[in-house]
mmCIF file of C-alpha atoms in Angstrom:
data_model
loop_
_atom_site.group_PDB
_atom_site.id
_atom_site.type_symbol
_atom_site.label_atom_id
_atom_site.label_comp_id
_atom_site.label_asym_id
_atom_site.label_seq_id
_atom_site.Cartn_x
_atom_site.Cartn_y
_atom_site.Cartn_z
ATOM 1 C CA LYS A 1 0.000 0.000 0.000
ATOM 2 C CA ALA A 2 1.422 3.367 -0.964
ATOM 3 C CA GLY A 3 2.054 5.771 1.887
ATOM 4 C CA VAL A 4 1.101 9.395 2.305
ATOM 5 C CA THR A 5 2.607 11.642 -0.336
ATOM 6 C CA GLN A 6 3.179 15.367 -0.146
ATOM 7 C CA THR A 7 4.165 17.808 -2.841
ATOM 8 C CA PRO A 8 6.285 19.769 -3.215
ATOM 9 C CA ARG A 9 8.966 18.549 -0.813
ATOM 10 C CA TYR A 10 10.776 21.872 -0.664
ATOM 11 C CA LEU A 11 9.587 25.380 -1.328
ATOM 12 C CA ILE A 12 11.167 28.816 -1.093
ATOM 13 C CA LYS A 13 8.915 31.853 -1.101
ATOM 14 C CA THR A 14 9.204 35.517 -0.211
ATOM 15 C CA ARG A 15 7.166 37.464 2.308
ATOM 16 C CA GLY A 16 3.726 38.420 1.095
ATOM 17 C CA GLN A 17 3.420 35.566 -1.392
ATOM 18 C CA GLN A 18 0.996 32.703 -1.041
ATOM 19 C CA VAL A 19 1.620 28.977 -1.211
ATOM 20 C CA THR A 20 -0.401 25.817 -1.787
ATOM 21 C CA LEU A 21 0.708 22.452 -0.465
ATOM 22 C CA SER A 22 -0.763 19.126 -1.505
ATOM 23 C CA CYS A 23 -1.279 15.857 0.325
ATOM 24 C CA SER A 24 -2.478 12.500 -0.988
ATOM 25 C CA PRO A 25 -3.546 10.133 1.812
ATOM 26 C CA ILE A 26 -3.191 6.381 2.002
ATOM 27 C CA SER A 27 -5.740 4.701 -0.233
ATOM 28 C CA GLY A 28 -9.010 4.238 1.647
ATOM 29 C CA HIS A 29 -8.222 6.834 4.313
ATOM 30 C CA ARG A 30 -10.799 9.599 4.587
ATOM 31 C CA SER A 31 -9.211 11.811 7.246
ATOM 32 C CA VAL A 32 -6.338 14.183 6.546
ATOM 33 C CA SER A 33 -4.744 16.328 9.243
ATOM 34 C CA TRP A 34 -2.202 19.091 8.752
ATOM 35 C CA TYR A 35 0.535 20.097 11.187
ATOM 36 C CA GLN A 36 3.201 22.760 11.352
ATOM 37 C CA GLN A 37 6.480 21.789 12.952
ATOM 38 C CA THR A 38 9.150 24.256 14.031
ATOM 39 C CA PRO A 39 12.125 23.745 16.355
ATOM 40 C CA GLY A 40 10.718 26.134 18.929
ATOM 41 C CA GLN A 41 7.017 25.182 18.905
ATOM 42 C CA GLY A 42 7.081 21.495 18.131
ATOM 43 C CA LEU A 43 4.220 19.850 16.260
ATOM 44 C CA GLN A 44 1.212 22.148 16.066
ATOM 45 C CA PHE A 45 -2.166 21.091 14.736
ATOM 46 C CA LEU A 46 -3.589 23.184 11.915
ATOM 47 C CA PHE A 47 -6.798 21.429 10.852
ATOM 48 C CA GLU A 48 -8.352 18.117 9.978
ATOM 49 C CA TYR A 49 -10.603 17.229 7.069
ATOM 50 C CA PHE A 50 -12.875 14.239 6.846
ATOM 51 C CA SER A 51 -15.067 13.516 3.830
ATOM 52 C CA GLU A 52 -14.475 17.015 2.419
ATOM 53 C CA THR A 53 -15.519 18.753 5.668
ATOM 54 C CA GLN A 54 -13.285 20.497 8.159
ATOM 55 C CA ARG A 55 -13.853 18.545 11.353
ATOM 56 C CA ASN A 56 -11.270 20.121 13.673
ATOM 57 C CA LYS A 57 -9.288 23.325 13.659
ATOM 58 C CA GLY A 58 -6.225 24.520 15.562
ATOM 59 C CA ASN A 59 -5.313 28.017 16.696
ATOM 60 C CA PHE A 60 -3.850 29.459 13.536
ATOM 61 C CA PRO A 61 -4.806 32.731 11.815
ATOM 62 C CA GLY A 62 -7.185 32.795 8.885
ATOM 63 C CA ARG A 63 -4.225 33.043 6.473
ATOM 64 C CA PHE A 64 -4.026 29.274 6.859
ATOM 65 C CA SER A 65 -6.779 27.434 5.061
ATOM 66 C CA GLY A 66 -7.377 24.038 3.593
ATOM 67 C CA ARG A 67 -9.744 21.884 1.667
ATOM 68 C CA GLN A 68 -10.325 18.271 0.817
ATOM 69 C CA PHE A 69 -11.493 16.822 -2.445
ATOM 70 C CA SER A 70 -13.861 13.944 -3.099
ATOM 71 C CA ASN A 71 -10.899 11.568 -3.614
ATOM 72 C CA SER A 72 -9.658 12.534 -0.100
ATOM 73 C CA ARG A 73 -6.663 14.458 -1.419
ATOM 74 C CA SER A 74 -6.143 17.641 0.523
ATOM 75 C CA GLU A 75 -4.530 20.993 -0.022
ATOM 76 C CA MET A 76 -3.537 23.676 2.415
ATOM 77 C CA ASN A 77 -2.982 27.289 1.489
ATOM 78 C CA VAL A 78 -1.081 29.996 3.290
ATOM 79 C CA SER A 79 -1.658 33.527 2.090
ATOM 80 C CA THR A 80 0.457 36.618 2.761
ATOM 81 C CA LEU A 81 3.444 34.625 3.934
ATOM 82 C CA GLU A 82 5.434 35.822 6.931
ATOM 83 C CA LEU A 83 8.980 34.917 7.959
ATOM 84 C CA GLY A 84 7.558 32.980 10.899
ATOM 85 C CA ASP A 85 5.727 30.639 8.536
ATOM 86 C CA SER A 86 9.019 28.940 7.710
ATOM 87 C CA ALA A 87 8.512 25.399 8.930
ATOM 88 C CA LEU A 88 8.053 21.768 8.057
ATOM 89 C CA TYR A 89 4.425 21.201 7.073
ATOM 90 C CA LEU A 90 3.238 17.668 7.655
ATOM 91 C CA CYS A 91 0.075 15.942 6.679
ATOM 92 C CA ALA A 92 -1.159 12.733 8.217
ATOM 93 C CA SER A 93 -3.917 10.413 7.112
ATOM 94 C CA SER A 94 -6.116 7.992 9.004
ATOM 95 C CA ALA A 95 -9.242 5.977 8.362
ATOM 96 C CA GLY A 96 -10.822 8.090 11.104
ATOM 97 C CA THR A 97 -14.193 6.419 11.062
ATOM 98 C CA LEU A 98 -14.710 4.644 14.383
ATOM 99 C CA ALA A 99 -15.355 6.065 17.805
ATOM 100 C CA GLY A 100 -13.381 4.910 20.802
ATOM 101 C CA GLY A 101 -9.933 3.440 20.893
ATOM 102 C CA SER A 102 -9.220 1.896 17.569
ATOM 103 C CA SER A 103 -6.493 1.407 15.046
ATOM 104 C CA TYR A 104 -8.751 3.284 12.641
ATOM 105 C CA ASN A 105 -7.609 6.440 14.387
ATOM 106 C CA GLU A 106 -3.912 5.788 13.821
ATOM 107 C CA GLN A 107 -2.326 8.602 11.856
ATOM 108 C CA PHE A 108 0.403 8.059 9.292
ATOM 109 C CA PHE A 109 2.560 10.976 8.263
ATOM 110 C CA GLY A 110 3.826 11.997 4.871
ATOM 111 C CA PRO A 111 7.431 13.150 4.350
ATOM 112 C CA GLY A 112 6.491 16.804 4.765
ATOM 113 C CA THR A 113 7.006 19.998 2.807
ATOM 114 C CA ARG A 114 9.809 22.217 4.009
ATOM 115 C CA LEU A 115 8.776 25.837 3.450
ATOM 116 C CA THR A 116 11.314 28.628 3.683
ATOM 117 C CA VAL A 117 10.072 32.212 3.628
ATOM 118 C CA LEU A 118 12.669 34.850 2.784
ATOM 119 C CA GLN B 1 -1.175 22.539 32.226
ATOM 120 C CA LYS B 2 -0.320 21.044 28.854
ATOM 121 C CA GLU B 3 -2.709 18.397 27.537
ATOM 122 C CA VAL B 4 0.126 15.935 26.881
ATOM 123 C CA GLU B 5 3.354 16.282 28.819
ATOM 124 C CA GLN B 6 6.716 14.709 28.188
ATOM 125 C CA ASN B 7 10.166 15.344 29.581
ATOM 126 C CA SER B 8 12.085 17.033 26.776
ATOM 127 C CA GLY B 9 15.343 15.280 27.640
ATOM 128 C CA PRO B 10 17.843 14.562 26.349
ATOM 129 C CA LEU B 11 17.651 11.120 27.880
ATOM 130 C CA SER B 12 21.000 9.369 27.551
ATOM 131 C CA VAL B 13 21.025 5.574 27.773
ATOM 132 C CA PRO B 14 23.931 3.165 27.219
ATOM 133 C CA GLU B 15 23.705 0.765 24.310
ATOM 134 C CA GLY B 16 22.027 -2.482 25.297
ATOM 135 C CA ALA B 17 20.152 -0.979 28.259
ATOM 136 C CA ILE B 18 16.424 -0.305 28.623
ATOM 137 C CA ALA B 19 15.217 3.173 27.687
ATOM 138 C CA SER B 20 12.091 4.326 29.509
ATOM 139 C CA LEU B 21 10.025 7.190 28.091
ATOM 140 C CA ASN B 22 7.103 8.655 29.977
ATOM 141 C CA CYS B 23 4.045 10.701 29.115
ATOM 142 C CA THR B 24 1.097 12.066 31.101
ATOM 143 C CA TYR B 25 -2.172 13.423 29.716
ATOM 144 C CA SER B 26 -4.902 15.568 31.160
ATOM 145 C CA ASP B 27 -8.078 14.482 29.330
ATOM 146 C CA ARG B 28 -9.649 11.586 31.258
ATOM 147 C CA VAL B 29 -11.819 10.513 28.334
ATOM 148 C CA SER B 30 -8.811 9.831 26.089
ATOM 149 C CA GLN B 31 -9.075 6.426 24.462
ATOM 150 C CA SER B 32 -6.227 6.057 21.962
ATOM 151 C CA PHE B 33 -2.554 6.442 22.748
ATOM 152 C CA PHE B 34 0.318 6.481 20.303
ATOM 153 C CA TRP B 35 4.085 6.634 20.261
ATOM 154 C CA TYR B 36 5.898 8.113 17.284
ATOM 155 C CA ARG B 37 9.608 8.144 16.550
ATOM 156 C CA GLN B 38 11.071 11.092 14.652
ATOM 157 C CA TYR B 39 14.597 11.221 13.328
ATOM 158 C CA SER B 40 16.135 14.633 12.755
ATOM 159 C CA GLY B 41 14.864 16.131 9.505
ATOM 160 C CA LYS B 42 12.312 13.361 8.968
ATOM 161 C CA SER B 43 8.593 13.012 9.605
ATOM 162 C CA PRO B 44 7.150 11.141 12.616
ATOM 163 C CA GLU B 45 6.785 7.378 12.265
ATOM 164 C CA LEU B 46 4.142 5.464 14.232
ATOM 165 C CA ILE B 47 5.792 2.737 16.299
ATOM 166 C CA MET B 48 3.177 1.739 18.902
ATOM 167 C CA SER B 49 -0.536 2.146 19.587
ATOM 168 C CA ILE B 50 -2.307 1.134 22.787
ATOM 169 C CA TYR B 51 -5.981 1.352 23.699
ATOM 170 C CA SER B 52 -6.514 -0.578 26.946
ATOM 171 C CA ASN B 53 -4.817 -0.654 30.323
ATOM 172 C CA GLY B 54 -1.754 -2.829 30.656
ATOM 173 C CA ASP B 55 1.215 -3.674 28.495
ATOM 174 C CA LYS B 56 1.510 -4.165 24.768
ATOM 175 C CA GLU B 57 4.693 -5.610 23.338
ATOM 176 C CA ASP B 58 6.044 -5.409 19.800
ATOM 177 C CA GLY B 59 9.583 -6.640 19.340
ATOM 178 C CA ARG B 60 11.909 -4.548 21.484
ATOM 179 C CA PHE B 61 9.153 -2.042 22.236
ATOM 180 C CA THR B 62 6.614 -2.219 25.081
ATOM 181 C CA ALA B 63 3.906 0.358 25.592
ATOM 182 C CA GLN B 64 2.290 0.617 29.012
ATOM 183 C CA LEU B 65 -1.001 2.360 29.756
ATOM 184 C CA ASN B 66 -2.548 3.285 33.091
ATOM 185 C CA LYS B 67 -5.753 5.236 32.526
ATOM 186 C CA ALA B 68 -6.414 5.725 36.231
ATOM 187 C CA SER B 69 -3.104 7.550 36.592
ATOM 188 C CA GLN B 70 -3.388 9.114 33.107
ATOM 189 C CA TYR B 71 0.020 7.802 32.275
ATOM 190 C CA VAL B 72 1.502 6.076 29.250
ATOM 191 C CA SER B 73 5.069 4.909 28.788
ATOM 192 C CA LEU B 74 7.312 3.336 26.185
ATOM 193 C CA LEU B 75 10.097 0.913 27.031
ATOM 194 C CA ILE B 76 12.817 0.131 24.509
ATOM 195 C CA ARG B 77 14.814 -2.987 25.377
ATOM 196 C CA ASP B 78 18.341 -3.668 24.134
ATOM 197 C CA SER B 79 18.690 -0.040 23.013
ATOM 198 C CA GLN B 80 20.610 0.489 19.806
ATOM 199 C CA PRO B 81 22.294 3.639 18.449
ATOM 200 C CA SER B 82 19.618 3.623 15.717
ATOM 201 C CA ASP B 83 17.027 4.245 18.456
ATOM 202 C CA SER B 84 18.488 7.734 18.970
ATOM 203 C CA ALA B 85 15.623 10.020 17.964
ATOM 204 C CA THR B 86 12.850 12.164 19.373
ATOM 205 C CA TYR B 87 9.868 10.176 20.671
ATOM 206 C CA LEU B 88 6.460 11.814 20.526
ATOM 207 C CA CYS B 89 3.548 10.739 22.696
ATOM 208 C CA ALA B 90 0.101 11.368 21.202
ATOM 209 C CA VAL B 91 -3.380 11.048 22.675
ATOM 210 C CA ASN B 92 -6.826 10.977 21.105
ATOM 211 C CA ARG B 93 -10.398 10.888 22.427
ATOM 212 C CA GLY B 94 -11.562 8.827 19.513
ATOM 213 C CA SER B 95 -12.965 9.374 16.076
ATOM 214 C CA ALA B 96 -13.829 12.985 15.183
ATOM 215 C CA SER B 97 -11.362 14.307 17.743
ATOM 216 C CA LYS B 98 -7.949 15.658 16.940
ATOM 217 C CA ILE B 99 -4.820 13.895 18.111
ATOM 218 C CA ILE B 100 -2.854 15.865 20.690
ATOM 219 C CA PHE B 101 0.937 15.532 20.581
ATOM 220 C CA GLY B 102 3.420 16.058 23.353
ATOM 221 C CA SER B 103 6.533 18.084 22.681
ATOM 222 C CA GLY B 104 8.688 14.961 22.518
ATOM 223 C CA THR B 105 11.602 13.413 24.408
ATOM 224 C CA ARG B 106 15.029 13.343 22.800
ATOM 225 C CA LEU B 107 16.660 9.959 23.326
ATOM 226 C CA SER B 108 20.369 9.422 22.824
ATOM 227 C CA ILE B 109 21.877 5.940 22.916
ATOM 228 C CA ARG B 110 25.561 6.102 23.751
ATOM 229 C CA PRO B 111 27.858 3.273 22.531
#
């Protein structure tokens, strides 16, 4: 089974620009979560999509947005980039369909997109 | 109080010894518990999941869960230099809830 893929792997942008990152989940997975990871803040949750609907949201400004398509692929967009947006952006997929403790809630991460804002 | 707490380390363990990593969580209704390993510059890799009280073993790894004490741990037996990484504890209420990650413990296995 193919794993989670993310494109592009590396990106360099300048302040004020916008960027779109893409994530393709494991086949059959319907939940995609996005995280920002920086050395100082660790892994921070951005949002989660399930069946094309945003199900959970972290504490990030509105410049960060996302969407999910009917094939479960997801994109996240960051508008008006700031220097502080430089980070590793990770997406993770899970089946995400059962309540309670279950392996269906296990999340598997893609390789990440390293964004540098100059 | 953080929702998921881990000692940041670094935790230094001699090769061949047992490494013990600990994690506490604040949400009593949490039902899924995960351990991820992350090498420098790489993405987190799921190594253990545990859902009920007690121990769960997988090769050199043992996860331990105590819901009454809101405590989950990871033991690594016969530690190898390749085990040197940051270990992230993650907790989830169940489906439709986000997974909460701890800040991670840096583990260093010294030869």
